[in-house]
Amino acid sequence: MSSGGEQGGSSDRGCLYVVATPIGNLGDITLRAVETLRGADRILAEDTRRARALLGHLGVSGKPVDRFDAHASETDAARAAARLAAGESIAFMTDAGTPVVSDPGTALVRAATEAGARVVAIPGPSAVMVAVSASGLVTGGFRFVGFLPRGGRERREALALVTSTPEAVVLFESPRRFRETLADLAERMPGRRAVVARELTKVHEEILSGSVEELAAIEREWLGEITLVLAPAAPAAEGARPSDEELDARIDRELAQGRRAKHIAEELSVELGLPRREIYARAVARRGEPSG
């Protein structure tokens, strides 16, 4: 089949097409994506029922549709790679948006590459790019962190990474944990501008902007798919340095949560505009941990 571009690779091997699909509005499917789905020998999907519904809407029929989700095994990936090596063309699609962006597919792409098959991305909808373009907060680079961990040390470290990143940040969050996430961010980065992009491209699309404190104060039930865009960190105002007592109290609170001196220093240096070495030395001294 043709996908609209020259590709390298062995001519006797198949091709894995990584196909972006609509995140809501079905009109966002590209002509190239439809052509690819129609021409593929087989379709792998995160959810076969949702895939078949979309294929039916597009008038694509007669295709074997197999499941390949986050729980797919190495055997599943090897089976797909064997089919590609035998010359099959396979289109891979997730529930919505661009595969492998906080979605399954990494193992499949890797297996296809190792089998010597071509891998062709069919670009299209992405909640990340839709939210960035609608936010008005991003003028240069940004960091995409996907979904935050649910809890424990991993979540604390992920929040520290978000807080210590001077560039704009884009993340996904479950509606069940979104209020907690906003509260955590409001405590860690007061005054930072943010945009909540919810149910993008769907009937109930909603885009809200404000400081993280203002958004955290909204009393409501959050529903649907949520993307949060955080503006770049504002430079610390001159003369805004906290007193030594205030700085030590902040460090003590972070240490009490089990956080390491290194991570505290990375976060507070960006938030407060202070030298990272100074904060690290204070944290090490107050906790008494090795400085290596």
PDB file of N, CA and C in Angstrom, residues 58-123:
ATOM      1  N   LEU A  58     -15.878   5.061   9.214  1.00  0.00           N
ATOM      2  CA  LEU A  58     -15.058   5.422   8.054  1.00  0.00           C
ATOM      3  C   LEU A  58     -15.343   4.542   6.842  1.00  0.00           C
ATOM      4  N   GLY A  59     -16.183   3.529   7.020  1.00  0.00           N
ATOM      5  CA  GLY A  59     -16.491   2.625   5.922  1.00  0.00           C
ATOM      6  C   GLY A  59     -15.384   1.641   5.629  1.00  0.00           C
ATOM      7  N   VAL A  60     -14.557   1.349   6.629  1.00  0.00           N
ATOM      8  CA  VAL A  60     -13.468   0.381   6.476  1.00  0.00           C
ATOM      9  C   VAL A  60     -13.948  -0.957   7.044  1.00  0.00           C
ATOM     10  N   SER A  61     -13.966  -1.975   6.211  1.00  0.00           N
ATOM     11  CA  SER A  61     -14.470  -3.275   6.655  1.00  0.00           C
ATOM     12  C   SER A  61     -13.589  -4.398   6.121  1.00  0.00           C
ATOM     13  N   GLY A  62     -13.844  -5.595   6.617  1.00  0.00           N
ATOM     14  CA  GLY A  62     -13.134  -6.769   6.132  1.00  0.00           C
ATOM     15  C   GLY A  62     -11.707  -6.887   6.611  1.00  0.00           C
ATOM     16  N   LYS A  63     -11.372  -6.165   7.694  1.00  0.00           N
ATOM     17  CA  LYS A  63     -10.003  -6.204   8.213  1.00  0.00           C
ATOM     18  C   LYS A  63      -9.960  -7.009   9.514  1.00  0.00           C
ATOM     19  N   PRO A  64      -8.964  -7.879   9.679  1.00  0.00           N
ATOM     20  CA  PRO A  64      -8.775  -8.484  10.999  1.00  0.00           C
ATOM     21  C   PRO A  64      -8.313  -7.404  11.975  1.00  0.00           C
ATOM     22  N   VAL A  65      -8.965  -7.330  13.126  1.00  0.00           N
ATOM     23  CA  VAL A  65      -8.632  -6.330  14.141  1.00  0.00           C
ATOM     24  C   VAL A  65      -8.238  -7.070  15.416  1.00  0.00           C
ATOM     25  N   ASP A  66      -6.991  -6.945  15.817  1.00  0.00           N
ATOM     26  CA  ASP A  66      -6.473  -7.625  16.999  1.00  0.00           C
ATOM     27  C   ASP A  66      -6.160  -6.609  18.092  1.00  0.00           C
ATOM     28  N   ARG A  67      -6.251  -7.063  19.330  1.00  0.00           N
ATOM     29  CA  ARG A  67      -5.992  -6.180  20.463  1.00  0.00           C
ATOM     30  C   ARG A  67      -4.495  -6.083  20.742  1.00  0.00           C
ATOM     31  N   PHE A  68      -4.024  -4.862  20.973  1.00  0.00           N
ATOM     32  CA  PHE A  68      -2.664  -4.624  21.437  1.00  0.00           C
ATOM     33  C   PHE A  68      -2.738  -3.410  22.367  1.00  0.00           C
ATOM     34  N   ASP A  69      -2.781  -3.681  23.680  1.00  0.00           N
ATOM     35  CA  ASP A  69      -2.946  -2.600  24.652  1.00  0.00           C
ATOM     36  C   ASP A  69      -1.756  -2.548  25.600  1.00  0.00           C
ATOM     37  N   ALA A  70      -1.919  -1.826  26.708  1.00  0.00           N
ATOM     38  CA  ALA A  70      -0.821  -1.654  27.658  1.00  0.00           C
ATOM     39  C   ALA A  70      -0.418  -2.966  28.319  1.00  0.00           C
ATOM     40  N   HIS A  71      -1.301  -3.972  28.267  1.00  0.00           N
ATOM     41  CA  HIS A  71      -1.007  -5.261  28.883  1.00  0.00           C
ATOM     42  C   HIS A  71      -0.488  -6.283  27.872  1.00  0.00           C
ATOM     43  N   ALA A  72      -0.236  -5.854  26.644  1.00  0.00           N
ATOM     44  CA  ALA A  72       0.273  -6.775  25.629  1.00  0.00           C
ATOM     45  C   ALA A  72       1.622  -7.338  26.073  1.00  0.00           C
ATOM     46  N   SER A  73       1.836  -8.606  25.775  1.00  0.00           N
ATOM     47  CA  SER A  73       3.052  -9.297  26.203  1.00  0.00           C
ATOM     48  C   SER A  73       4.141  -9.205  25.137  1.00  0.00           C
ATOM     49  N   GLU A  74       5.325  -9.664  25.507  1.00  0.00           N
ATOM     50  CA  GLU A  74       6.412  -9.734  24.527  1.00  0.00           C
ATOM     51  C   GLU A  74       6.039 -10.693  23.395  1.00  0.00           C
ATOM     52  N   THR A  75       5.268 -11.722  23.738  1.00  0.00           N
ATOM     53  CA  THR A  75       4.810 -12.661  22.715  1.00  0.00           C
ATOM     54  C   THR A  75       3.912 -11.970  21.698  1.00  0.00           C
ATOM     55  N   ASP A  76       3.037 -11.082  22.178  1.00  0.00           N
ATOM     56  CA  ASP A  76       2.159 -10.337  21.270  1.00  0.00           C
ATOM     57  C   ASP A  76       2.980  -9.466  20.320  1.00  0.00           C
ATOM     58  N   ALA A  77       3.991  -8.789  20.872  1.00  0.00           N
ATOM     59  CA  ALA A  77       4.841  -7.943  20.038  1.00  0.00           C
ATOM     60  C   ALA A  77       5.630  -8.786  19.039  1.00  0.00           C
ATOM     61  N   ALA A  78       6.127  -9.948  19.498  1.00  0.00           N
ATOM     62  CA  ALA A  78       6.893 -10.820  18.603  1.00  0.00           C
ATOM     63  C   ALA A  78       6.011 -11.365  17.489  1.00  0.00           C
ATOM     64  N   ARG A  79       4.760 -11.660  17.797  1.00  0.00           N
ATOM     65  CA  ARG A  79       3.832 -12.164  16.780  1.00  0.00           C
ATOM     66  C   ARG A  79       3.608 -11.100  15.693  1.00  0.00           C
ATOM     67  N   ALA A  80       3.412  -9.865  16.128  1.00  0.00           N
ATOM     68  CA  ALA A  80       3.230  -8.783  15.157  1.00  0.00           C
ATOM     69  C   ALA A  80       4.486  -8.593  14.322  1.00  0.00           C
ATOM     70  N   ALA A  81       5.659  -8.670  14.978  1.00  0.00           N
ATOM     71  CA  ALA A  81       6.916  -8.505  14.254  1.00  0.00           C
ATOM     72  C   ALA A  81       7.101  -9.606  13.213  1.00  0.00           C
ATOM     73  N   ALA A  82       6.675 -10.830  13.556  1.00  0.00           N
ATOM     74  CA  ALA A  82       6.792 -11.942  12.604  1.00  0.00           C
ATOM     75  C   ALA A  82       5.917 -11.700  11.385  1.00  0.00           C
ATOM     76  N   ARG A  83       4.733 -11.153  11.610  1.00  0.00           N
ATOM     77  CA  ARG A  83       3.838 -10.855  10.479  1.00  0.00           C
ATOM     78  C   ARG A  83       4.452  -9.772   9.594  1.00  0.00           C
ATOM     79  N   LEU A  84       5.051  -8.769  10.224  1.00  0.00           N
ATOM     80  CA  LEU A  84       5.709  -7.718   9.447  1.00  0.00           C
ATOM     81  C   LEU A  84       6.877  -8.289   8.646  1.00  0.00           C
ATOM     82  N   ALA A  85       7.636  -9.172   9.282  1.00  0.00           N
ATOM     83  CA  ALA A  85       8.772  -9.774   8.592  1.00  0.00           C
ATOM     84  C   ALA A  85       8.328 -10.622   7.411  1.00  0.00           C
ATOM     85  N   ALA A  86       7.099 -11.145   7.502  1.00  0.00           N
ATOM     86  CA  ALA A  86       6.558 -11.962   6.411  1.00  0.00           C
ATOM     87  C   ALA A  86       5.939 -11.123   5.305  1.00  0.00           C
ATOM     88  N   GLY A  87       5.931  -9.790   5.485  1.00  0.00           N
ATOM     89  CA  GLY A  87       5.437  -8.916   4.430  1.00  0.00           C
ATOM     90  C   GLY A  87       4.092  -8.273   4.678  1.00  0.00           C
ATOM     91  N   GLU A  88       3.450  -8.536   5.835  1.00  0.00           N
ATOM     92  CA  GLU A  88       2.158  -7.898   6.121  1.00  0.00           C
ATOM     93  C   GLU A  88       2.351  -6.420   6.422  1.00  0.00           C
ATOM     94  N   SER A  89       1.336  -5.637   6.090  1.00  0.00           N
ATOM     95  CA  SER A  89       1.292  -4.249   6.540  1.00  0.00           C
ATOM     96  C   SER A  89       0.289  -4.169   7.682  1.00  0.00           C
ATOM     97  N   ILE A  90       0.696  -3.503   8.766  1.00  0.00           N
ATOM     98  CA  ILE A  90      -0.135  -3.425   9.965  1.00  0.00           C
ATOM     99  C   ILE A  90      -0.331  -1.960  10.336  1.00  0.00           C
ATOM    100  N   ALA A  91      -1.582  -1.596  10.593  1.00  0.00           N
ATOM    101  CA  ALA A  91      -1.897  -0.259  11.101  1.00  0.00           C
ATOM    102  C   ALA A  91      -2.187  -0.372  12.591  1.00  0.00           C
ATOM    103  N   PHE A  92      -1.530   0.453  13.372  1.00  0.00           N
ATOM    104  CA  PHE A  92      -1.726   0.438  14.826  1.00  0.00           C
ATOM    105  C   PHE A  92      -2.413   1.720  15.263  1.00  0.00           C
ATOM    106  N   MET A  93      -3.480   1.577  16.057  1.00  0.00           N
ATOM    107  CA  MET A  93      -4.223   2.734  16.541  1.00  0.00           C
ATOM    108  C   MET A  93      -4.579   2.550  18.007  1.00  0.00           C
ATOM    109  N   THR A  94      -4.560   3.634  18.761  1.00  0.00           N
ATOM    110  CA  THR A  94      -4.978   3.584  20.151  1.00  0.00           C
ATOM    111  C   THR A  94      -6.399   4.146  20.258  1.00  0.00           C
ATOM    112  N   ASP A  95      -6.885   4.307  21.483  1.00  0.00           N
ATOM    113  CA  ASP A  95      -8.268   4.740  21.651  1.00  0.00           C
ATOM    114  C   ASP A  95      -8.527   6.112  21.046  1.00  0.00           C
ATOM    115  N   ALA A  96      -7.556   6.996  21.164  1.00  0.00           N
ATOM    116  CA  ALA A  96      -7.715   8.351  20.634  1.00  0.00           C
ATOM    117  C   ALA A  96      -6.360   9.033  20.577  1.00  0.00           C
ATOM    118  N   GLY A  97      -6.177   9.887  19.598  1.00  0.00           N
ATOM    119  CA  GLY A  97      -4.956  10.669  19.503  1.00  0.00           C
ATOM    120  C   GLY A  97      -3.797   9.910  18.885  1.00  0.00           C
ATOM    121  N   THR A  98      -2.597  10.394  19.171  1.00  0.00           N
ATOM    122  CA  THR A  98      -1.386   9.847  18.573  1.00  0.00           C
ATOM    123  C   THR A  98      -0.830   8.720  19.431  1.00  0.00           C
ATOM    124  N   PRO A  99      -0.702   7.510  18.894  1.00  0.00           N
ATOM    125  CA  PRO A  99      -0.171   6.393  19.675  1.00  0.00           C
ATOM    126  C   PRO A  99       1.229   6.675  20.221  1.00  0.00           C
ATOM    127  N   VAL A 100       1.538   6.029  21.319  1.00  0.00           N
ATOM    128  CA  VAL A 100       2.827   6.070  21.999  1.00  0.00           C
ATOM    129  C   VAL A 100       3.025   7.370  22.780  1.00  0.00           C
ATOM    130  N   VAL A 101       2.113   8.328  22.705  1.00  0.00           N
ATOM    131  CA  VAL A 101       2.165   9.545  23.509  1.00  0.00           C
ATOM    132  C   VAL A 101       1.257   9.314  24.714  1.00  0.00           C
ATOM    133  N   SER A 102       1.845   8.833  25.824  1.00  0.00           N
ATOM    134  CA  SER A 102       1.088   8.405  27.000  1.00  0.00           C
ATOM    135  C   SER A 102       0.053   7.345  26.636  1.00  0.00           C
ATOM    136  N   ASP A 103       0.350   6.548  25.659  1.00  0.00           N
ATOM    137  CA  ASP A 103      -0.499   5.455  25.191  1.00  0.00           C
ATOM    138  C   ASP A 103       0.396   4.262  24.871  1.00  0.00           C
ATOM    139  N   PRO A 104      -0.184   3.069  24.755  1.00  0.00           N
ATOM    140  CA  PRO A 104       0.626   1.897  24.413  1.00  0.00           C
ATOM    141  C   PRO A 104       1.259   2.018  23.024  1.00  0.00           C
ATOM    142  N   GLY A 105       2.261   1.180  22.780  1.00  0.00           N
ATOM    143  CA  GLY A 105       2.829   1.109  21.444  1.00  0.00           C
ATOM    144  C   GLY A 105       4.335   1.087  21.374  1.00  0.00           C
ATOM    145  N   THR A 106       5.017   1.503  22.441  1.00  0.00           N
ATOM    146  CA  THR A 106       6.476   1.556  22.397  1.00  0.00           C
ATOM    147  C   THR A 106       7.074   0.189  22.092  1.00  0.00           C
ATOM    148  N   ALA A 107       6.587  -0.854  22.776  1.00  0.00           N
ATOM    149  CA  ALA A 107       7.125  -2.201  22.574  1.00  0.00           C
ATOM    150  C   ALA A 107       6.861  -2.686  21.151  1.00  0.00           C
ATOM    151  N   LEU A 108       5.719  -2.318  20.607  1.00  0.00           N
ATOM    152  CA  LEU A 108       5.370  -2.730  19.255  1.00  0.00           C
ATOM    153  C   LEU A 108       6.294  -2.068  18.236  1.00  0.00           C
ATOM    154  N   VAL A 109       6.510  -0.764  18.378  1.00  0.00           N
ATOM    155  CA  VAL A 109       7.398  -0.045  17.457  1.00  0.00           C
ATOM    156  C   VAL A 109       8.812  -0.601  17.552  1.00  0.00           C
ATOM    157  N   ARG A 110       9.267  -0.872  18.764  1.00  0.00           N
ATOM    158  CA  ARG A 110      10.617  -1.405  18.944  1.00  0.00           C
ATOM    159  C   ARG A 110      10.750  -2.780  18.285  1.00  0.00           C
ATOM    160  N   ALA A 111       9.723  -3.635  18.481  1.00  0.00           N
ATOM    161  CA  ALA A 111       9.776  -4.980  17.894  1.00  0.00           C
ATOM    162  C   ALA A 111       9.787  -4.908  16.370  1.00  0.00           C
ATOM    163  N   ALA A 112       9.001  -3.985  15.814  1.00  0.00           N
ATOM    164  CA  ALA A 112       8.965  -3.827  14.358  1.00  0.00           C
ATOM    165  C   ALA A 112      10.327  -3.385  13.831  1.00  0.00           C
ATOM    166  N   THR A 113      10.944  -2.445  14.525  1.00  0.00           N
ATOM    167  CA  THR A 113      12.258  -1.946  14.105  1.00  0.00           C
ATOM    168  C   THR A 113      13.303  -3.053  14.170  1.00  0.00           C
ATOM    169  N   GLU A 114      13.282  -3.809  15.253  1.00  0.00           N
ATOM    170  CA  GLU A 114      14.252  -4.897  15.413  1.00  0.00           C
ATOM    171  C   GLU A 114      14.054  -5.993  14.368  1.00  0.00           C
ATOM    172  N   ALA A 115      12.809  -6.133  13.875  1.00  0.00           N
ATOM    173  CA  ALA A 115      12.532  -7.135  12.846  1.00  0.00           C
ATOM    174  C   ALA A 115      12.909  -6.643  11.457  1.00  0.00           C
ATOM    175  N   GLY A 116      13.370  -5.407  11.354  1.00  0.00           N
ATOM    176  CA  GLY A 116      13.770  -4.855  10.068  1.00  0.00           C
ATOM    177  C   GLY A 116      12.629  -4.297   9.252  1.00  0.00           C
ATOM    178  N   ALA A 117      11.456  -4.155   9.863  1.00  0.00           N
ATOM    179  CA  ALA A 117      10.304  -3.604   9.146  1.00  0.00           C
ATOM    180  C   ALA A 117      10.358  -2.078   9.143  1.00  0.00           C
ATOM    181  N   ARG A 118       9.671  -1.497   8.191  1.00  0.00           N
ATOM    182  CA  ARG A 118       9.537  -0.048   8.177  1.00  0.00           C
ATOM    183  C   ARG A 118       8.515   0.380   9.219  1.00  0.00           C
ATOM    184  N   VAL A 119       8.730   1.550   9.807  1.00  0.00           N
ATOM    185  CA  VAL A 119       7.765   2.148  10.725  1.00  0.00           C
ATOM    186  C   VAL A 119       7.434   3.533  10.189  1.00  0.00           C
ATOM    187  N   VAL A 120       6.164   3.765   9.909  1.00  0.00           N
ATOM    188  CA  VAL A 120       5.723   5.039   9.348  1.00  0.00           C
ATOM    189  C   VAL A 120       4.662   5.643  10.252  1.00  0.00           C
ATOM    190  N   ALA A 121       4.912   6.848  10.737  1.00  0.00           N
ATOM    191  CA  ALA A 121       3.930   7.548  11.560  1.00  0.00           C
ATOM    192  C   ALA A 121       2.974   8.316  10.660  1.00  0.00           C
ATOM    193  N   ILE A 122       1.685   8.133  10.902  1.00  0.00           N
ATOM    194  CA  ILE A 122       0.652   8.876  10.176  1.00  0.00           C
ATOM    195  C   ILE A 122       0.145   9.956  11.130  1.00  0.00           C
ATOM    196  N   PRO A 123       0.597  11.189  10.980  1.00  0.00           N
ATOM    197  CA  PRO A 123       0.299  12.230  11.968  1.00  0.00           C
ATOM    198  C   PRO A 123      -1.165  12.634  11.965  1.00  0.00           C
TER     199      PRO A 123
END
